[in-house]
Amino acid sequence: MRQTDVLLYALFAQSLRSYFCAKNLQSKPPLRTALRDGSQPLKIVFLPGMDGTGLLFKGLIQNIPKEIDREVVCLNEIEGESYHQQAEEVAEHIGSSSVVLVAESYSGRIAYELCNILGRRVSRVVFIASFISCPGRLGRLAALLPELFLKPNFFPDWLMKTLCFDGRGNRVLIEQVRQAITEVEPSVLKRRLLNIAELDRPKGHLSTEAVYIRPTNDRLVGYDAIKVLGNVYPKLSIESLEGGHFIAQTAPERCARVIVRAITT
């Protein structure tokens, strides 16, 4: 084959690729359009872990596309003490909006209660290393700790790194966790630990679509707690990411990808 023929074939193939790529791009709806539930745009509501501040969501939120509306709930601004009371206050704030709930750790049960309160206004839930029943023995034992032991500097770095980060947490991340805990009174942390220890196993099923981001080495949430989630949310899909319990802090980019994929497909 002559050199000119080869060149013509190459140009023709390139034209075909460009054409089909353009067609594919045209067939995909804009992100803002994909984030609509009927005629109403969706909002992501982030529900934080034990500290309740939402400060530890910073890295995760930075990896969420700006086109997506979002709000971080600060549990420390909520008066309710029980899970149901907290969920009722959050529901009042949400109002008639359609939302996607992203619940980390402690807030899993709040998300469950919100699904019951808001019904179809909860489009879907993304659980991050979370639970709706007692997560395991450590959850019950932690509730026995006196308030004196709930101060941020009580636990050494090596213990936090092992339990929370599966050995992956660096000093910066550990200090961020300590700073977030500093924002919370020990009595409030104690109440939340008691809430966790007293969790029952919900009965019945919810039709809400749900995704569970499961760290491969979560030392705080046991397999039985995930089974309970699967029983309550029959449509639950599980995304495993390598890491420990604080997976949203050690792998924010990967968690963000799972969240965006979950709410746009």
Short mmCIF file of C-alpha atoms in Angstrom, two decimals:
data_model
loop_
_atom_site.label_atom_id
_atom_site.label_comp_id
_atom_site.label_asym_id
_atom_site.label_seq_id
_atom_site.Cartn_x
_atom_site.Cartn_y
_atom_site.Cartn_z
CA MET A 1 0.00 0.00 0.00
CA ARG A 2 1.29 3.41 -0.95
CA GLN A 3 2.20 5.95 1.70
CA THR A 4 -0.52 8.33 0.50
CA ASP A 5 -3.16 5.57 0.89
CA VAL A 6 -2.02 4.88 4.47
CA LEU A 7 -2.31 8.56 5.27
CA LEU A 8 -5.82 8.75 3.82
CA TYR A 9 -6.98 5.73 5.84
CA ALA A 10 -5.54 7.22 9.03
CA LEU A 11 -7.32 10.54 8.42
CA PHE A 12 -10.59 8.73 7.72
CA ALA A 13 -10.32 6.68 10.94
CA GLN A 14 -9.56 9.80 12.94
CA SER A 15 -12.62 11.52 11.49
CA LEU A 16 -14.85 8.61 12.47
CA ARG A 17 -13.49 8.62 16.05
CA SER A 18 -14.08 12.37 16.36
CA TYR A 19 -17.62 12.02 15.03
CA PHE A 20 -18.66 9.28 17.44
CA CYS A 21 -16.99 11.00 20.40
CA ALA A 22 -18.99 14.13 19.61
CA LYS A 23 -22.22 12.10 19.37
CA ASN A 24 -21.55 10.48 22.74
CA LEU A 25 -20.94 13.84 24.38
CA GLN A 26 -24.18 15.19 22.91
CA SER A 27 -26.17 12.21 24.19
CA LYS A 28 -25.00 12.66 27.78
CA PRO A 29 -27.10 15.13 29.79
CA PRO A 30 -25.29 17.93 31.62
CA LEU A 31 -24.43 17.12 35.23
CA ARG A 32 -26.93 19.67 36.51
CA THR A 33 -29.70 18.01 34.45
CA ALA A 34 -28.71 14.55 35.65
CA LEU A 35 -29.06 15.77 39.24
CA ARG A 36 -32.75 16.49 38.94
CA ASP A 37 -35.46 14.43 40.60
CA GLY A 38 -38.45 15.21 38.41
CA SER A 39 -38.47 18.99 38.04
CA GLN A 40 -36.65 19.69 41.30
CA PRO A 41 -32.83 19.80 41.57
CA LEU A 42 -31.25 17.49 44.12
CA LYS A 43 -29.09 18.63 47.00
CA ILE A 44 -26.52 16.54 48.86
CA VAL A 45 -26.89 16.79 52.62
CA PHE A 46 -23.76 15.65 54.47
CA LEU A 47 -24.32 14.18 57.93
CA PRO A 48 -21.07 14.05 59.96
CA GLY A 49 -19.53 11.46 62.26
CA MET A 50 -19.12 11.47 66.05
CA ASP A 51 -17.60 14.94 66.27
CA GLY A 52 -20.70 16.39 64.61
CA THR A 53 -18.84 19.43 63.28
CA GLY A 54 -18.64 18.53 59.59
CA LEU A 55 -15.07 19.85 59.54
CA LEU A 56 -13.74 16.44 58.55
CA PHE A 57 -15.75 16.56 55.30
CA LYS A 58 -13.50 19.30 53.90
CA GLY A 59 -11.33 17.07 51.69
CA LEU A 60 -14.35 15.08 50.47
CA ILE A 61 -16.38 18.16 49.55
CA GLN A 62 -13.45 19.66 47.66
CA ASN A 63 -13.68 16.66 45.33
CA ILE A 64 -17.43 17.03 44.68
CA PRO A 65 -18.16 18.93 41.42
CA LYS A 66 -19.20 22.53 42.03
CA GLU A 67 -22.34 22.02 39.93
CA ILE A 68 -23.76 19.86 42.72
CA ASP A 69 -25.60 21.74 45.46
CA ARG A 70 -24.52 20.62 48.91
CA GLU A 71 -24.95 21.38 52.59
CA VAL A 72 -23.15 20.13 55.68
CA VAL A 73 -25.22 19.61 58.82
CA CYS A 74 -23.55 20.54 62.11
CA LEU A 75 -24.96 18.22 64.75
CA ASN A 76 -23.60 20.49 67.48
CA GLU A 77 -26.17 23.11 66.50
CA ILE A 78 -29.02 20.64 67.02
CA GLU A 79 -30.78 20.51 70.39
CA GLY A 80 -32.11 16.97 70.13
CA GLU A 81 -30.13 14.26 71.92
CA SER A 82 -31.62 11.02 70.60
CA TYR A 83 -31.20 9.86 67.02
CA HIS A 84 -34.88 10.39 66.26
CA GLN A 85 -34.90 13.89 67.76
CA GLN A 86 -31.84 14.84 65.73
CA ALA A 87 -33.44 13.48 62.55
CA GLU A 88 -36.63 15.46 63.18
CA GLU A 89 -34.69 18.73 63.45
CA VAL A 90 -32.74 17.97 60.27
CA ALA A 91 -35.99 17.10 58.49
CA GLU A 92 -37.52 20.45 59.45
CA HIS A 93 -34.50 22.19 57.97
CA ILE A 94 -34.66 20.17 54.74
CA GLY A 95 -38.34 20.96 54.28
CA SER A 96 -39.81 19.98 50.91
CA SER A 97 -36.47 19.64 49.10
CA SER A 98 -35.39 16.42 47.42
CA VAL A 99 -32.09 15.32 48.89
CA VAL A 100 -29.32 12.78 48.69
CA LEU A 101 -28.03 11.93 52.15
CA VAL A 102 -24.36 11.20 52.72
CA ALA A 103 -24.02 9.79 56.23
CA GLU A 104 -20.68 9.14 57.85
CA SER A 105 -20.23 6.77 60.80
CA TYR A 106 -22.41 7.98 63.71
CA SER A 107 -24.98 9.62 61.41
CA GLY A 108 -26.09 6.44 59.68
CA ARG A 109 -29.04 6.07 62.03
CA ILE A 110 -29.99 9.72 61.47
CA ALA A 111 -30.13 9.00 57.73
CA TYR A 112 -32.33 5.95 58.40
CA GLU A 113 -34.71 8.01 60.55
CA LEU A 114 -34.81 10.69 57.83
CA CYS A 115 -35.80 8.08 55.25
CA ASN A 116 -38.80 7.23 57.43
CA ILE A 117 -39.70 10.87 58.07
CA LEU A 118 -39.17 12.31 54.58
CA GLY A 119 -40.09 9.27 52.51
CA ARG A 120 -39.57 9.80 48.77
CA ARG A 121 -37.94 13.19 49.35
CA VAL A 122 -34.81 11.17 50.14
CA SER A 123 -33.70 10.19 46.65
CA ARG A 124 -30.90 7.91 47.89
CA VAL A 125 -28.45 7.44 50.73
CA VAL A 126 -24.69 6.99 50.67
CA PHE A 127 -23.39 5.47 53.89
CA ILE A 128 -19.67 5.95 54.60
CA ALA A 129 -18.29 3.44 57.12
CA SER A 130 -21.63 3.83 58.84
CA PHE A 131 -24.30 1.83 60.66
CA ILE A 132 -27.95 1.91 61.72
CA SER A 133 -27.58 -0.68 64.49
CA CYS A 134 -24.85 -1.07 67.11
CA PRO A 135 -21.64 -1.43 65.07
CA GLY A 136 -20.00 -4.00 67.35
CA ARG A 137 -18.46 -4.70 70.74
CA LEU A 138 -16.28 -1.59 70.65
CA GLY A 139 -19.41 0.49 70.28
CA ARG A 140 -20.78 -0.90 73.53
CA LEU A 141 -17.47 -0.72 75.38
CA ALA A 142 -16.83 2.90 74.33
CA ALA A 143 -20.09 3.93 75.99
CA LEU A 144 -18.62 2.84 79.34
CA LEU A 145 -15.75 5.35 79.11
CA PRO A 146 -16.01 8.24 81.62
CA GLU A 147 -16.12 11.75 80.19
CA LEU A 148 -12.57 12.33 81.39
CA PHE A 149 -11.35 9.84 78.79
CA LEU A 150 -13.18 11.59 75.92
CA LYS A 151 -10.81 14.51 75.66
CA PRO A 152 -8.91 14.75 72.35
CA ASN A 153 -5.42 14.24 73.80
CA PHE A 154 -6.28 11.19 75.87
CA PHE A 155 -5.74 8.67 73.06
CA PRO A 156 -2.14 8.44 71.76
CA ASP A 157 -1.40 8.83 68.07
CA TRP A 158 -0.53 5.17 67.57
CA LEU A 159 -3.91 4.04 68.93
CA MET A 160 -5.88 6.49 66.78
CA LYS A 161 -3.80 5.55 63.77
CA THR A 162 -4.52 1.86 64.33
CA LEU A 163 -8.20 2.02 65.21
CA CYS A 164 -9.31 4.86 62.96
CA PHE A 165 -6.93 4.84 60.00
CA ASP A 166 -5.75 1.23 59.79
CA GLY A 167 -2.20 2.53 60.13
CA ARG A 168 -2.59 4.92 57.16
CA GLY A 169 -3.30 8.19 58.95
CA ASN A 170 -0.56 10.80 58.94
CA ARG A 171 0.01 13.39 61.66
CA VAL A 172 -1.95 16.05 59.78
CA LEU A 173 -5.08 13.88 59.59
CA ILE A 174 -4.79 12.85 63.22
CA GLU A 175 -4.51 16.49 64.27
CA GLN A 176 -7.57 17.34 62.18
CA VAL A 177 -9.55 14.69 64.05
CA ARG A 178 -8.30 15.99 67.40
CA GLN A 179 -9.24 19.55 66.43
CA ALA A 180 -12.75 18.47 65.45
CA ILE A 181 -13.21 16.65 68.76
CA THR A 182 -12.01 19.75 70.62
CA GLU A 183 -15.10 21.54 69.27
CA VAL A 184 -17.39 19.16 71.18
CA GLU A 185 -18.06 18.96 74.91
CA PRO A 186 -17.14 15.57 76.45
CA SER A 187 -20.70 15.30 77.79
CA VAL A 188 -22.03 15.52 74.20
CA LEU A 189 -19.61 12.84 73.01
CA LYS A 190 -20.68 10.66 75.93
CA ARG A 191 -24.34 11.05 74.94
CA ARG A 192 -23.54 10.06 71.35
CA LEU A 193 -21.61 7.00 72.49
CA LEU A 194 -24.62 5.98 74.57
CA ASN A 195 -26.85 6.49 71.54
CA ILE A 196 -24.66 4.09 69.58
CA ALA A 197 -24.56 1.47 72.35
CA GLU A 198 -28.36 1.57 72.73
CA LEU A 199 -29.14 1.13 69.03
CA ASP A 200 -31.62 -1.61 68.20
CA ARG A 201 -31.93 -3.50 64.94
CA PRO A 202 -34.50 -1.78 62.73
CA LYS A 203 -37.24 -3.96 61.33
CA GLY A 204 -38.90 -3.72 57.97
CA HIS A 205 -37.56 -2.67 54.61
CA LEU A 206 -37.04 0.68 52.89
CA SER A 207 -37.29 1.13 49.13
CA THR A 208 -34.73 3.97 49.14
CA GLU A 209 -31.72 3.27 46.96
CA ALA A 210 -28.54 3.09 49.02
CA VAL A 211 -24.80 2.72 48.59
CA TYR A 212 -22.38 1.65 51.29
CA ILE A 213 -18.74 2.76 51.11
CA ARG A 214 -17.02 -0.01 53.04
CA PRO A 215 -13.39 0.35 54.12
CA THR A 216 -11.55 -2.93 53.70
CA ASN A 217 -10.11 -2.71 57.23
CA ASP A 218 -12.77 -1.00 59.31
CA ARG A 219 -12.02 -1.91 62.94
CA LEU A 220 -15.05 -0.04 64.29
CA VAL A 221 -17.96 -1.33 62.18
CA GLY A 222 -18.48 -5.08 62.12
CA TYR A 223 -19.87 -7.24 59.33
CA ASP A 224 -23.13 -7.89 61.24
CA ALA A 225 -23.90 -4.16 61.21
CA ILE A 226 -23.52 -4.11 57.43
CA LYS A 227 -25.82 -7.14 57.14
CA VAL A 228 -28.48 -5.23 59.08
CA LEU A 229 -28.14 -2.36 56.60
CA GLY A 230 -28.56 -4.78 53.71
CA ASN A 231 -31.73 -6.22 55.26
CA VAL A 232 -33.29 -2.79 55.75
CA TYR A 233 -32.16 -1.48 52.35
CA PRO A 234 -32.68 -4.35 49.88
CA LYS A 235 -31.31 -2.15 47.06
CA LEU A 236 -28.05 -1.58 48.93
CA SER A 237 -24.89 -1.81 46.84
CA ILE A 238 -21.47 -2.02 48.48
CA GLU A 239 -18.35 -0.24 47.25
CA SER A 240 -15.17 -1.47 48.96
CA LEU A 241 -12.28 0.97 49.29
CA GLU A 242 -8.91 0.14 50.79
CA GLY A 243 -8.43 1.79 54.15
CA GLY A 244 -9.69 2.15 57.70
CA HIS A 245 -12.78 3.65 59.33
CA PHE A 246 -11.86 7.25 58.42
CA ILE A 247 -11.98 6.41 54.73
CA ALA A 248 -13.54 9.76 53.77
CA GLN A 249 -10.43 11.48 55.13
CA THR A 250 -7.77 9.13 53.75
CA ALA A 251 -9.43 8.57 50.34
CA PRO A 252 -11.59 11.63 49.66
CA GLU A 253 -11.18 11.48 45.87
CA ARG A 254 -12.32 7.87 45.63
CA CYS A 255 -15.24 8.46 48.02
CA ALA A 256 -16.31 11.49 45.97
CA ARG A 257 -16.29 9.41 42.79
CA VAL A 258 -18.54 6.80 44.40
CA ILE A 259 -20.95 9.49 45.61
CA VAL A 260 -21.16 11.27 42.25
CA ARG A 261 -21.59 7.97 40.39
CA ALA A 262 -24.29 6.88 42.83
CA ILE A 263 -26.41 9.99 42.39
CA THR A 264 -26.02 10.47 38.64
CA THR A 265 -26.69 6.91 37.43
#
